[in-house]
PDB file of C-alpha atoms in Angstrom:
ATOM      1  CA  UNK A 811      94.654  86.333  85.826  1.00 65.00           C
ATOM      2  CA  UNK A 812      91.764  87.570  84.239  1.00 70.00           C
ATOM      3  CA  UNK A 813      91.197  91.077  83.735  1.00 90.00           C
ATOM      4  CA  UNK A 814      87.520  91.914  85.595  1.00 94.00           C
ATOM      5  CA  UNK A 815      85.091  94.420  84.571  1.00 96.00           C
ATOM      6  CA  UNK A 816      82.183  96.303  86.680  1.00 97.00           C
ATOM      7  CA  UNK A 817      80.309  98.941  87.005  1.00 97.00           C
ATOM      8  CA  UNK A 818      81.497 101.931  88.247  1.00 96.00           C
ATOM      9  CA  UNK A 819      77.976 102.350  91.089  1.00 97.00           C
ATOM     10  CA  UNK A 820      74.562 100.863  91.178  1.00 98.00           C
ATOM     11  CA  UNK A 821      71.977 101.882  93.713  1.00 98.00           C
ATOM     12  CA  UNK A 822      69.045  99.606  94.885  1.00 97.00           C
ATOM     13  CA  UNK A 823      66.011 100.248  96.976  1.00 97.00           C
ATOM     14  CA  UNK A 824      65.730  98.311 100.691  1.00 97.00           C
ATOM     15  CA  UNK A 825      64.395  94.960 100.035  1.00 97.00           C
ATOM     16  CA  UNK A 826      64.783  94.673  96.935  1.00 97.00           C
ATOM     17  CA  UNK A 827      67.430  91.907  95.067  1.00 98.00           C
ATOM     18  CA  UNK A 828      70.262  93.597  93.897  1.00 98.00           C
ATOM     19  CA  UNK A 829      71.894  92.418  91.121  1.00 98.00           C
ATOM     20  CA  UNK A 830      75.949  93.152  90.862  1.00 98.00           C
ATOM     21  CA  UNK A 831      77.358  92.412  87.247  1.00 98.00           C
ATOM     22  CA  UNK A 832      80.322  91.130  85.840  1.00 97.00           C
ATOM     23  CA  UNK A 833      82.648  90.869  82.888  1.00 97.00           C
ATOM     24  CA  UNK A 834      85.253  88.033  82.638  1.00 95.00           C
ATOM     25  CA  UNK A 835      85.491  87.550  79.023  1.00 93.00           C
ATOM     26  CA  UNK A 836      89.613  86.185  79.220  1.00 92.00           C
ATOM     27  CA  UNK A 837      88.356  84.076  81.903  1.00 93.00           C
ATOM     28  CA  UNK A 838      90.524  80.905  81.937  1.00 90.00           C
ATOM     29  CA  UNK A 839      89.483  77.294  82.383  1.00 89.00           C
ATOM     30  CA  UNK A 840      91.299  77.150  86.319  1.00 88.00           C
ATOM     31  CA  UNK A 841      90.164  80.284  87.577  1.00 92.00           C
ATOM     32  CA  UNK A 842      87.411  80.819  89.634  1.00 93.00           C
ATOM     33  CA  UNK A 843      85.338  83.796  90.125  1.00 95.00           C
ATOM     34  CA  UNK A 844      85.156  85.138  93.332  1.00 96.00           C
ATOM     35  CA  UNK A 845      83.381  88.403  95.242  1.00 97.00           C
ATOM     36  CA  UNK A 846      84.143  89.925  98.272  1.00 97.00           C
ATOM     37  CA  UNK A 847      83.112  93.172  99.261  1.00 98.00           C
ATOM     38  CA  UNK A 848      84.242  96.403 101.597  1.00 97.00           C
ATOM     39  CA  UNK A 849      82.776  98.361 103.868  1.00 96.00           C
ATOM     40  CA  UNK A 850      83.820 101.645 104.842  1.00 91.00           C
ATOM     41  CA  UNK A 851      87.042 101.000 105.088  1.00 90.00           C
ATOM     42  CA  UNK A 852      87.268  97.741 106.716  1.00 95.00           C
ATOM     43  CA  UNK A 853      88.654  94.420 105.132  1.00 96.00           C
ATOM     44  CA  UNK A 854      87.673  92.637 102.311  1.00 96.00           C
ATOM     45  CA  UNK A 855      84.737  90.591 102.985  1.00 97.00           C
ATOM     46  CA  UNK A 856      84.749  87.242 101.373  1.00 96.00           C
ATOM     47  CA  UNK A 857      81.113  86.549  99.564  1.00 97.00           C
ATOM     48  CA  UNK A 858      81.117  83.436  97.453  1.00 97.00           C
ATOM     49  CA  UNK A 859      83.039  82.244  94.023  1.00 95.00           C
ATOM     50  CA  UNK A 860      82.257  79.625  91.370  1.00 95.00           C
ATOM     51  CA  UNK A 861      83.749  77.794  89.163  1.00 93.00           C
ATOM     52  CA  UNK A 862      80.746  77.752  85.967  1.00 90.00           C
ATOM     53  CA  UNK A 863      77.672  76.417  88.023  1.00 84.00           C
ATOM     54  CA  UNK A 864      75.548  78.828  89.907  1.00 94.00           C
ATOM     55  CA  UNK A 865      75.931  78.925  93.548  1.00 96.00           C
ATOM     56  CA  UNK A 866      74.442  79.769  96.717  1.00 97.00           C
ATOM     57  CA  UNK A 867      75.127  80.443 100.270  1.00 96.00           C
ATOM     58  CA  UNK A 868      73.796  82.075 102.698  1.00 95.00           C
ATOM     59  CA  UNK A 869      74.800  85.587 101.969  1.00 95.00           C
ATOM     60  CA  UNK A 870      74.105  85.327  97.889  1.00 97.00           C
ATOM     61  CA  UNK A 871      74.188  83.584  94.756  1.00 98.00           C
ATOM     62  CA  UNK A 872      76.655  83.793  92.172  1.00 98.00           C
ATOM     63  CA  UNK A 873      75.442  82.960  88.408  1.00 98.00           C
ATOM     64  CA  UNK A 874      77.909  82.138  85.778  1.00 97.00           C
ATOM     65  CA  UNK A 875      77.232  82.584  82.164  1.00 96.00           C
ATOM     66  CA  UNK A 876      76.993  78.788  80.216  1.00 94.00           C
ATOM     67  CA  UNK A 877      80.325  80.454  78.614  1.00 94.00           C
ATOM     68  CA  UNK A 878      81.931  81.801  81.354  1.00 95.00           C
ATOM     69  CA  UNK A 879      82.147  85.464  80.577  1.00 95.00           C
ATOM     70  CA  UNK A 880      80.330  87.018  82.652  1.00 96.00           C
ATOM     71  CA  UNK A 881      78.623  86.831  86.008  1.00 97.00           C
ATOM     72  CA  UNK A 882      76.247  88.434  88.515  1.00 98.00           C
ATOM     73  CA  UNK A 883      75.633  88.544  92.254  1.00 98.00           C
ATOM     74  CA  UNK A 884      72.685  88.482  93.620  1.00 98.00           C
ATOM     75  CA  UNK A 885      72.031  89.498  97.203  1.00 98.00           C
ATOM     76  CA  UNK A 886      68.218  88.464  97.203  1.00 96.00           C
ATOM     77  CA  UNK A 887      66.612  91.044 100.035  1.00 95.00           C
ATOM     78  CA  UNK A 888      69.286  94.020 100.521  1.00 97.00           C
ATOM     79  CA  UNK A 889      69.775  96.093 103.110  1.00 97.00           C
ATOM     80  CA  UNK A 890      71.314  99.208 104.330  1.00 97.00           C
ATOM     81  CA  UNK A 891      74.336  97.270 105.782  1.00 96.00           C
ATOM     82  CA  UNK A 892      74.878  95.774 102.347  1.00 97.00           C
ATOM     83  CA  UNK A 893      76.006  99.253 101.064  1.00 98.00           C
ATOM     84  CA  UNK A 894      80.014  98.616 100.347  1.00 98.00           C
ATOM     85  CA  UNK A 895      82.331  98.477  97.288  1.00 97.00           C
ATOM     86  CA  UNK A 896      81.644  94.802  95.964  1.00 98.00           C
ATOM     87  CA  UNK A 897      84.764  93.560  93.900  1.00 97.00           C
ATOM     88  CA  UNK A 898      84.510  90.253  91.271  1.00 97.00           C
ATOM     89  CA  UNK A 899      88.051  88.819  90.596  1.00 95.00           C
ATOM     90  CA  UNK A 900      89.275  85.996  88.380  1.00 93.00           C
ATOM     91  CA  UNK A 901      91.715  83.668  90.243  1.00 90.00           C
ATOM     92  CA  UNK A 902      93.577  80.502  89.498  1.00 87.00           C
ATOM     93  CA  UNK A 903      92.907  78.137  91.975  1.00 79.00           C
ATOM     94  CA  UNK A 904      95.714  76.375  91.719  1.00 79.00           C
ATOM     95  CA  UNK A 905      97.735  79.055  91.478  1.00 80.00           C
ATOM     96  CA  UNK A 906      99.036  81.534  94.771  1.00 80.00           C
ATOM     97  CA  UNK A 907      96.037  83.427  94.865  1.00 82.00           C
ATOM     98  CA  UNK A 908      97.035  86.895  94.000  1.00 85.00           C
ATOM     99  CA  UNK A 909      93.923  88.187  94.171  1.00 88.00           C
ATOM    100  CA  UNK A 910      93.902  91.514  91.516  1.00 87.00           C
ATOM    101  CA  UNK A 911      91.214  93.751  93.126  1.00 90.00           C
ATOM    102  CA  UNK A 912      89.831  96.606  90.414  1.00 88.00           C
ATOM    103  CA  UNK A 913      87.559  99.239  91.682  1.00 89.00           C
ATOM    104  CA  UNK A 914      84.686  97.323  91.578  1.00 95.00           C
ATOM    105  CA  UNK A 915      81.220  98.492  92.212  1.00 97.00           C
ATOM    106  CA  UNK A 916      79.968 100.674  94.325  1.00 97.00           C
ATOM    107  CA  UNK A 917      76.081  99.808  95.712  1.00 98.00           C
ATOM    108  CA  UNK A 918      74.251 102.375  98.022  1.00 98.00           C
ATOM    109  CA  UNK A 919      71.418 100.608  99.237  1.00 98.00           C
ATOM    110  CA  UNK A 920      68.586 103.226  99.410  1.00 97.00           C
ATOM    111  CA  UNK A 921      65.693 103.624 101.917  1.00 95.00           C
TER     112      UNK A 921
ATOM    113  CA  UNK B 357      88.638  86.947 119.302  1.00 60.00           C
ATOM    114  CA  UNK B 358      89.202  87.941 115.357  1.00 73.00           C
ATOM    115  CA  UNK B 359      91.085  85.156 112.812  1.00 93.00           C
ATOM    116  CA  UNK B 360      93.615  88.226 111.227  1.00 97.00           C
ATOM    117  CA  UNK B 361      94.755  90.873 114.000  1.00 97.00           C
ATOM    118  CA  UNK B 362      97.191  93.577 112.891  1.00 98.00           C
ATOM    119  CA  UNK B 363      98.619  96.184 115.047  1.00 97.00           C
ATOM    120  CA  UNK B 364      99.023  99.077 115.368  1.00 97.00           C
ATOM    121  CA  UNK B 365      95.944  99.965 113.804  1.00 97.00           C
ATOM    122  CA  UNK B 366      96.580 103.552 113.215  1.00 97.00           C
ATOM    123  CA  UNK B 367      99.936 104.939 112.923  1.00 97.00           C
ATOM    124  CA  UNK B 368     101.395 108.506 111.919  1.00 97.00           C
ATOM    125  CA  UNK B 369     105.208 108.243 111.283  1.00 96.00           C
ATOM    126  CA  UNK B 370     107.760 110.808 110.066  1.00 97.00           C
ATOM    127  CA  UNK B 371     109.521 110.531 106.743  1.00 98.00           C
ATOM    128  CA  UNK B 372     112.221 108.164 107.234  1.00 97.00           C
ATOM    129  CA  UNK B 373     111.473 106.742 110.283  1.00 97.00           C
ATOM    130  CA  UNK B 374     111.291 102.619 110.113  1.00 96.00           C
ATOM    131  CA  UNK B 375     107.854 101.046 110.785  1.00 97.00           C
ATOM    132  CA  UNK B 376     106.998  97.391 111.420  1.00 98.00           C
ATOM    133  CA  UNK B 377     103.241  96.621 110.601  1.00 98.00           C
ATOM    134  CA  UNK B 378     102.511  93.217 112.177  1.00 98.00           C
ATOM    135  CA  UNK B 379      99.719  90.592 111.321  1.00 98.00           C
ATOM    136  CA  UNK B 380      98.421  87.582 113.251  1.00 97.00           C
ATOM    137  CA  UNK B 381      96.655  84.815 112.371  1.00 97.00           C
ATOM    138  CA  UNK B 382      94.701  82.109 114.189  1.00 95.00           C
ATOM    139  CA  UNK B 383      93.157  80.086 111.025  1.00 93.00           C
ATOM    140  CA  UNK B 384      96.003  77.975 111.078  1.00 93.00           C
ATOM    141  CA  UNK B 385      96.426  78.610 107.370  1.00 93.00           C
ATOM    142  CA  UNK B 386      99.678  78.409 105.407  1.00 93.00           C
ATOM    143  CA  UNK B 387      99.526  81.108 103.367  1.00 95.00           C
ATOM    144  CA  UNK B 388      99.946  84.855 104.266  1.00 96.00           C
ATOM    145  CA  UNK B 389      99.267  87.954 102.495  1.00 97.00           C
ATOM    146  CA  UNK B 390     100.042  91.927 102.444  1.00 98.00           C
ATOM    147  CA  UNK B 391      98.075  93.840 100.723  1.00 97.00           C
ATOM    148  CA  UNK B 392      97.923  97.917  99.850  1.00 97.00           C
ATOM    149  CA  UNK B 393      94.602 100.123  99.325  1.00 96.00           C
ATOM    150  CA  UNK B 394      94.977 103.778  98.207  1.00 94.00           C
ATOM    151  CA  UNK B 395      91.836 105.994  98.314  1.00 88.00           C
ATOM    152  CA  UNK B 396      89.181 104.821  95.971  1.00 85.00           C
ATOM    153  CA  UNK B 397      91.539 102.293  94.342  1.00 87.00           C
ATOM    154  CA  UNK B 398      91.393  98.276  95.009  1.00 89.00           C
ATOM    155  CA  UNK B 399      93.925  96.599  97.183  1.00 93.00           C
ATOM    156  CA  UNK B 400      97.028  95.892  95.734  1.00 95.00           C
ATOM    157  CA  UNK B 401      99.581  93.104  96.414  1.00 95.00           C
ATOM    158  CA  UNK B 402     102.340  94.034  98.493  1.00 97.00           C
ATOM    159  CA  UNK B 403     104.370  90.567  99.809  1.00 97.00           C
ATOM    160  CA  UNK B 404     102.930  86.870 100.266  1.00 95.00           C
ATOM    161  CA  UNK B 405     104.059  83.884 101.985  1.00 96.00           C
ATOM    162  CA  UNK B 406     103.447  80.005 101.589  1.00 93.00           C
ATOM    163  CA  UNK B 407     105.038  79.367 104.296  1.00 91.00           C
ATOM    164  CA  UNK B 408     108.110  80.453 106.947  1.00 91.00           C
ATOM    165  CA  UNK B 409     110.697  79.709 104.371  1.00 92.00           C
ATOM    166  CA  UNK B 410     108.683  80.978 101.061  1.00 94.00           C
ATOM    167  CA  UNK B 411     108.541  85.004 100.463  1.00 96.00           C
ATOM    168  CA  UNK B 412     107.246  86.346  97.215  1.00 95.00           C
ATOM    169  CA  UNK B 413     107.156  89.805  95.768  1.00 95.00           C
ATOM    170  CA  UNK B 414     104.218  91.106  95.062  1.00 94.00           C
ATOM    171  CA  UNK B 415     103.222  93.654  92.506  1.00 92.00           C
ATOM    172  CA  UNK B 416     104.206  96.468  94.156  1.00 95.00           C
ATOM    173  CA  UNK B 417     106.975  95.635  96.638  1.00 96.00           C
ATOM    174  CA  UNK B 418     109.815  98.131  96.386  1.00 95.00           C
ATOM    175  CA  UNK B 419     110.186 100.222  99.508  1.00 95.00           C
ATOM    176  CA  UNK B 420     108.948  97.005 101.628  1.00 97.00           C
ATOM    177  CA  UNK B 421     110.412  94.285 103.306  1.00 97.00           C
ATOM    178  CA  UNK B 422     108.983  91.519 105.141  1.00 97.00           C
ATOM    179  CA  UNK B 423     109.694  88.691 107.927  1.00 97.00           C
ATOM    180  CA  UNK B 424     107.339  85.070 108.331  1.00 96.00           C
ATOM    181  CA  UNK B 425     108.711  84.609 112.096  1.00 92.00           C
ATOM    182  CA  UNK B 426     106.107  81.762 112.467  1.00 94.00           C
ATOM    183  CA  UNK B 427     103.194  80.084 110.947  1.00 94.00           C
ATOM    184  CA  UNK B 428     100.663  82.453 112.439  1.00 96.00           C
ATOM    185  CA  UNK B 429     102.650  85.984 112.075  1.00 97.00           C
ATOM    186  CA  UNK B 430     103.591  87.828 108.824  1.00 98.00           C
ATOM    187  CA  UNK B 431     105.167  91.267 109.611  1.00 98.00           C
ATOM    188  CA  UNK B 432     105.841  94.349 106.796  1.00 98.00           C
ATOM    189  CA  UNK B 433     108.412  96.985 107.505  1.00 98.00           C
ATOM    190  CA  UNK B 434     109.016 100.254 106.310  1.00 96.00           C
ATOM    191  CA  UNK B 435     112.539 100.336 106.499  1.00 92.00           C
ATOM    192  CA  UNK B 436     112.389 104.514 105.572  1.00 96.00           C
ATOM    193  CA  UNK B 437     109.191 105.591 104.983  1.00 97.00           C
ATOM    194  CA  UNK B 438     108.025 108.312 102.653  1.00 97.00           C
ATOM    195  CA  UNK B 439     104.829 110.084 102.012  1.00 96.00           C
ATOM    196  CA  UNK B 440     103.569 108.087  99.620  1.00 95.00           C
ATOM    197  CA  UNK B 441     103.406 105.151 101.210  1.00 97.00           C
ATOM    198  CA  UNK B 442     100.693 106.816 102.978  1.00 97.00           C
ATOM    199  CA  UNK B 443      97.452 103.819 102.788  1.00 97.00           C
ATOM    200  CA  UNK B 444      95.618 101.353 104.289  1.00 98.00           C
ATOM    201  CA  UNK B 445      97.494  97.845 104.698  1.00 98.00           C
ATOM    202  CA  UNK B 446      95.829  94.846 104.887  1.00 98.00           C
ATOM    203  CA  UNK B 447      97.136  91.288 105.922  1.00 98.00           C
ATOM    204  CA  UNK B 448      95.004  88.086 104.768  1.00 97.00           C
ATOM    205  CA  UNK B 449      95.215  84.382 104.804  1.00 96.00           C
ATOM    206  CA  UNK B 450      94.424  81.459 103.164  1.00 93.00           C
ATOM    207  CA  UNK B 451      94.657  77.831 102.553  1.00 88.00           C
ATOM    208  CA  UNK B 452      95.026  77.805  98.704  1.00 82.00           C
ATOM    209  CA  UNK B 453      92.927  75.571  96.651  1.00 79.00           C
ATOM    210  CA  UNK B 454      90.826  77.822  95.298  1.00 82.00           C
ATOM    211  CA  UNK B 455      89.444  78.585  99.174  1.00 86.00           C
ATOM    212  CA  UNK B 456      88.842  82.379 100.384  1.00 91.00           C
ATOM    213  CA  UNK B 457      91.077  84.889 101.768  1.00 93.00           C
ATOM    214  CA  UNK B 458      90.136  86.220 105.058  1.00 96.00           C
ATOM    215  CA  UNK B 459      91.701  89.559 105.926  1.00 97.00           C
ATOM    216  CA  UNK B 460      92.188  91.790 108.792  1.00 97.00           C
ATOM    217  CA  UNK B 461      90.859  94.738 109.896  1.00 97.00           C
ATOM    218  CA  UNK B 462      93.767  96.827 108.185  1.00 97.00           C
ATOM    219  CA  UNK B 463      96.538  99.418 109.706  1.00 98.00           C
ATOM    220  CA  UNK B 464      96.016 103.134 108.777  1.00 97.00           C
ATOM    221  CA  UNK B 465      99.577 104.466 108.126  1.00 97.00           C
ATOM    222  CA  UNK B 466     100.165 108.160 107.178  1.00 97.00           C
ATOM    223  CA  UNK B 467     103.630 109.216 106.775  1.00 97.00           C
ATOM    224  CA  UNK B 468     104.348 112.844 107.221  1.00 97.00           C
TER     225      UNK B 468
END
């Protein structure tokens, strides 16, 4: 799979969008890219994944880069209860789903 | 009632003792998963399952050992536990195809 890269921590102010990036540049043509996130300690959290066109639900929206290499999250109004570790992965979807969790990114959502 | 249960959800065991760590599932989904997470590290792939006759190592499997009694349960044990396997252990599921993983609420296990 895909190696993943994110930033280490963002912050973001209450209400505003906050935008999570992502670098997939090995990305291959059958993997997906998903995001889930963790809070406190409590499992994974499954947020949305794309193939390469943008998508929407109703916790975010995931925008994928024309070439695939990169991608961001958007969750459009945050709040405090979005503060958790938020992890992209590349995945094969036809393969057995081994998700390969990095550290991911760590947002604080600030009042 | 929750999709993924696991019990116990804390434990503190000796070095070792055996421990079972059991998962439950009521998605009705094939495919099983134990994962790992050591403080401020990702999860890490323990064990999955496809189905009750299909086991799979993971990445990180040695000291572990694991039973599919049924569709809906996926168990880990411990068989002697040591310090380091001090984490949090997480069980998912999913129905392949590209479709999320939904996990449960983890098991706590310090080793002593």
């Amino acid at each position: 799979d895909a190696k993943t890269t994110q930033p280490p921590s963002m912050d973001c102010a209450e209400g505003r969008a906050a935008n999570l990036p992502c670098n997939h540049s090995t990305i291959s043509g059958n993997e997906y890219v998903y995001w889930y996130r963790q809070i406190h300690s409590q499992g994974p959290q499954y947020i949305i994944h794309g193939l390469k066109n943008n998508e929407t639900n109703e916790m975010a929206s995931l925008i994928i880069t024309e070439d695939r290499k990169s991608s961001t999250l958007i969750l459009p109004h945050a709040t405090l209860r979005d503060t958790a570790v938020y992890y992209c992965i590349a995945d094969d979807f036809q393969g057995a789903q081994k998700l390969v969790f990095g550290q991911g990114t760590r947002l604080t959502i600030n009042p | 009632d929750a999709d993924v249960t696991q019990t116990p959800r804390n434990r503190i065991t000796k070095t070792g003792k055996r421990i079972m760590l059991e998962c439950s599932q009521t998605k009705g989904h094939d495919r099983m998963y134990w994962y790992r997470q050591d403080p401020g590290l990702g999860l890490r792939l323990i064990y999955y399952s496809f189905d009750v006759k299909d086991i799979n190592k993971g990445e990180i499997s040695d000291g572990y050992s694991v039973s599919r009694q049924a569709q809906a349960k996926f168990s880990l044990s411990l068989e002697s536990a040591i310090p380091n396997q001090t984490a949090l252990y997480f069980c998912a599921t999913g129905s392949g195809g590209g479709s999320e993983q939904y996990f449960g609420p983890g098991t706590r296990l310090t080793v002593t």
